[in-house]
Amino acid sequence: MAVIAVARQISALGDKVSSLAAEALGYKFVDKRMIEERLWDAGLTKDILDKYDEKKPGFIASMTKNRDLYFHYLKTAVLTEAAEGNIIIIGRGAFAILGGIPGVFSVRFVSSMETRVKRTMEDFECGEKEAQQIVTKSDNDRSGFHNSFFNVDWEDPVHYHLVLNTDLLSPESSAGIIESAVEKAVSAEDVQKGDAVIKQRLLAQKIVNCILFEEGIQVHFLDAVVEGQVLLLHGVTSSVAGVERSLEIARRMAPGYEVKSSIAVVQDFKAYP
């Protein structure tokens, strides 16, 4: 079965519809709390989550190691959930993290500003002015979050299989549309291929985490990409020894893969102020 990745504007009913769709499809619904628990288990603090989670980081925050810590373990959390299959993951850039994977179906929920302000007034029990501020801040944060971490415009419909306007559709109708669309658009072959790709990406991400955070090797902009049976490491470091140690770790964690390096060695390179 498919993995459904959901993006939503605040007060566009994305959480409610996703929960209904998960129930109809028999899927697990992965909400904010479940992703947070995985991040806490990985050692991230409340301060880090408050600063980065679905927010646009400030200039200094975007240049610190905590930014990388959040980013890599967020990808790990989403890929770990996706590897289980039969799930709906809401928010956290899941559509971008899982982009291009067969069997992943991406949905975005939108609604008019007027409707979202009214819903926010009810949800937060506040006045119109405060509700407008809440909606505007949320839109800016989520736009900045996706641009900063994934370099994507989350408002661009090209990223989604389906965009639903909950001004015009009830939660029940929206959930039914998702159920029908997924059943028609995602084949068993897509799911099989997607399962393999998700497992490869998760392995690659675990290797990155081990190199950066468990072993503390200074390789900046580190990424691991699997193509067939080849695992390629990308990044920048000032140490040849760091490259060799990274390759050693990757070979140990990915037996059966040919591990190669595309890590550039630049003397005295520093990524952080």
PDB file of N, CA and C in Angstrom, residues 20-55:
ATOM      1  N   LEU A  20      -9.261  11.047   8.919  1.00  0.00           N
ATOM      2  CA  LEU A  20     -10.399  10.346   8.326  1.00  0.00           C
ATOM      3  C   LEU A  20      -9.949   9.428   7.186  1.00  0.00           C
ATOM      4  N   ALA A  21      -9.035   9.924   6.362  1.00  0.00           N
ATOM      5  CA  ALA A  21      -8.540   9.119   5.240  1.00  0.00           C
ATOM      6  C   ALA A  21      -7.780   7.899   5.740  1.00  0.00           C
ATOM      7  N   ALA A  22      -6.986   8.080   6.787  1.00  0.00           N
ATOM      8  CA  ALA A  22      -6.237   6.957   7.348  1.00  0.00           C
ATOM      9  C   ALA A  22      -7.186   5.876   7.864  1.00  0.00           C
ATOM     10  N   GLU A  23      -8.261   6.315   8.503  1.00  0.00           N
ATOM     11  CA  GLU A  23      -9.250   5.362   9.012  1.00  0.00           C
ATOM     12  C   GLU A  23      -9.917   4.606   7.870  1.00  0.00           C
ATOM     13  N   ALA A  24     -10.256   5.327   6.799  1.00  0.00           N
ATOM     14  CA  ALA A  24     -10.923   4.694   5.656  1.00  0.00           C
ATOM     15  C   ALA A  24     -10.012   3.705   4.942  1.00  0.00           C
ATOM     16  N   LEU A  25      -8.741   4.040   4.849  1.00  0.00           N
ATOM     17  CA  LEU A  25      -7.783   3.189   4.133  1.00  0.00           C
ATOM     18  C   LEU A  25      -7.183   2.095   5.014  1.00  0.00           C
ATOM     19  N   GLY A  26      -7.347   2.220   6.323  1.00  0.00           N
ATOM     20  CA  GLY A  26      -6.701   1.280   7.235  1.00  0.00           C
ATOM     21  C   GLY A  26      -5.231   1.576   7.402  1.00  0.00           C
ATOM     22  N   TYR A  27      -4.868   2.870   7.266  1.00  0.00           N
ATOM     23  CA  TYR A  27      -3.472   3.287   7.374  1.00  0.00           C
ATOM     24  C   TYR A  27      -3.170   3.804   8.781  1.00  0.00           C
ATOM     25  N   LYS A  28      -1.904   3.799   9.135  1.00  0.00           N
ATOM     26  CA  LYS A  28      -1.429   4.468  10.340  1.00  0.00           C
ATOM     27  C   LYS A  28      -1.339   5.968  10.050  1.00  0.00           C
ATOM     28  N   PHE A  29      -1.798   6.792  10.989  1.00  0.00           N
ATOM     29  CA  PHE A  29      -1.735   8.243  10.838  1.00  0.00           C
ATOM     30  C   PHE A  29      -0.586   8.771  11.679  1.00  0.00           C
ATOM     31  N   VAL A  30       0.446   9.275  11.017  1.00  0.00           N
ATOM     32  CA  VAL A  30       1.641   9.778  11.703  1.00  0.00           C
ATOM     33  C   VAL A  30       1.505  11.290  11.847  1.00  0.00           C
ATOM     34  N   ASP A  31       1.233  11.739  13.059  1.00  0.00           N
ATOM     35  CA  ASP A  31       1.006  13.155  13.296  1.00  0.00           C
ATOM     36  C   ASP A  31       2.251  13.820  13.896  1.00  0.00           C
ATOM     37  N   LYS A  32       2.105  15.089  14.246  1.00  0.00           N
ATOM     38  CA  LYS A  32       3.210  15.873  14.790  1.00  0.00           C
ATOM     39  C   LYS A  32       3.829  15.199  16.017  1.00  0.00           C
ATOM     40  N   ARG A  33       2.971  14.699  16.912  1.00  0.00           N
ATOM     41  CA  ARG A  33       3.463  14.112  18.161  1.00  0.00           C
ATOM     42  C   ARG A  33       4.365  12.915  17.904  1.00  0.00           C
ATOM     43  N   MET A  34       3.998  12.071  16.944  1.00  0.00           N
ATOM     44  CA  MET A  34       4.794  10.871  16.671  1.00  0.00           C
ATOM     45  C   MET A  34       6.178  11.230  16.120  1.00  0.00           C
ATOM     46  N   ILE A  35       6.229  12.235  15.241  1.00  0.00           N
ATOM     47  CA  ILE A  35       7.524  12.660  14.720  1.00  0.00           C
ATOM     48  C   ILE A  35       8.361  13.282  15.834  1.00  0.00           C
ATOM     49  N   GLU A  36       7.721  14.098  16.675  1.00  0.00           N
ATOM     50  CA  GLU A  36       8.429  14.704  17.796  1.00  0.00           C
ATOM     51  C   GLU A  36       9.027  13.643  18.716  1.00  0.00           C
ATOM     52  N   GLU A  37       8.285  12.584  18.977  1.00  0.00           N
ATOM     53  CA  GLU A  37       8.782  11.526  19.857  1.00  0.00           C
ATOM     54  C   GLU A  37      10.029  10.869  19.285  1.00  0.00           C
ATOM     55  N   ARG A  38      10.046  10.673  17.986  1.00  0.00           N
ATOM     56  CA  ARG A  38      11.240  10.103  17.353  1.00  0.00           C
ATOM     57  C   ARG A  38      12.428  11.066  17.473  1.00  0.00           C
ATOM     58  N   LEU A  39      12.169  12.354  17.334  1.00  0.00           N
ATOM     59  CA  LEU A  39      13.236  13.339  17.448  1.00  0.00           C
ATOM     60  C   LEU A  39      13.741  13.427  18.882  1.00  0.00           C
ATOM     61  N   TRP A  40      12.826  13.359  19.859  1.00  0.00           N
ATOM     62  CA  TRP A  40      13.251  13.347  21.261  1.00  0.00           C
ATOM     63  C   TRP A  40      14.080  12.106  21.567  1.00  0.00           C
ATOM     64  N   ASP A  41      13.659  10.956  21.033  1.00  0.00           N
ATOM     65  CA  ASP A  41      14.398   9.710  21.246  1.00  0.00           C
ATOM     66  C   ASP A  41      15.810   9.799  20.664  1.00  0.00           C
ATOM     67  N   ALA A  42      15.962  10.610  19.617  1.00  0.00           N
ATOM     68  CA  ALA A  42      17.280  10.781  18.999  1.00  0.00           C
ATOM     69  C   ALA A  42      18.158  11.762  19.770  1.00  0.00           C
ATOM     70  N   GLY A  43      17.579  12.386  20.804  1.00  0.00           N
ATOM     71  CA  GLY A  43      18.358  13.283  21.649  1.00  0.00           C
ATOM     72  C   GLY A  43      18.148  14.761  21.389  1.00  0.00           C
ATOM     73  N   LEU A  44      17.226  15.114  20.512  1.00  0.00           N
ATOM     74  CA  LEU A  44      16.961  16.523  20.263  1.00  0.00           C
ATOM     75  C   LEU A  44      16.179  17.123  21.425  1.00  0.00           C
ATOM     76  N   THR A  45      16.503  18.350  21.762  1.00  0.00           N
ATOM     77  CA  THR A  45      15.871  19.004  22.900  1.00  0.00           C
ATOM     78  C   THR A  45      14.674  19.842  22.452  1.00  0.00           C
ATOM     79  N   LYS A  46      13.870  20.242  23.420  1.00  0.00           N
ATOM     80  CA  LYS A  46      12.719  21.105  23.144  1.00  0.00           C
ATOM     81  C   LYS A  46      13.179  22.418  22.529  1.00  0.00           C
ATOM     82  N   ASP A  47      14.305  22.924  22.984  1.00  0.00           N
ATOM     83  CA  ASP A  47      14.831  24.184  22.450  1.00  0.00           C
ATOM     84  C   ASP A  47      15.121  24.069  20.951  1.00  0.00           C
ATOM     85  N   ILE A  48      15.686  22.937  20.547  1.00  0.00           N
ATOM     86  CA  ILE A  48      15.987  22.733  19.125  1.00  0.00           C
ATOM     87  C   ILE A  48      14.706  22.638  18.316  1.00  0.00           C
ATOM     88  N   LEU A  49      13.731  21.879  18.821  1.00  0.00           N
ATOM     89  CA  LEU A  49      12.463  21.747  18.107  1.00  0.00           C
ATOM     90  C   LEU A  49      11.740  23.083  18.015  1.00  0.00           C
ATOM     91  N   ASP A  50      11.749  23.845  19.099  1.00  0.00           N
ATOM     92  CA  ASP A  50      11.093  25.145  19.080  1.00  0.00           C
ATOM     93  C   ASP A  50      11.716  26.081  18.048  1.00  0.00           C
ATOM     94  N   LYS A  51      12.986  25.891  17.795  1.00  0.00           N
ATOM     95  CA  LYS A  51      13.698  26.797  16.893  1.00  0.00           C
ATOM     96  C   LYS A  51      13.563  26.406  15.418  1.00  0.00           C
ATOM     97  N   TYR A  52      13.421  25.092  15.140  1.00  0.00           N
ATOM     98  CA  TYR A  52      13.492  24.636  13.752  1.00  0.00           C
ATOM     99  C   TYR A  52      12.235  23.940  13.227  1.00  0.00           C
ATOM    100  N   ASP A  53      11.442  23.351  14.108  1.00  0.00           N
ATOM    101  CA  ASP A  53      10.378  22.461  13.642  1.00  0.00           C
ATOM    102  C   ASP A  53       9.275  23.236  12.921  1.00  0.00           C
ATOM    103  N   GLU A  54       9.186  23.055  11.614  1.00  0.00           N
ATOM    104  CA  GLU A  54       8.240  23.759  10.744  1.00  0.00           C
ATOM    105  C   GLU A  54       8.323  25.276  10.922  1.00  0.00           C
ATOM    106  N   LYS A  55       9.545  25.739  11.119  1.00  0.00           N
ATOM    107  CA  LYS A  55       9.791  27.172  11.252  1.00  0.00           C
ATOM    108  C   LYS A  55      10.956  27.594  10.353  1.00  0.00           C
TER     109      LYS A  55
END
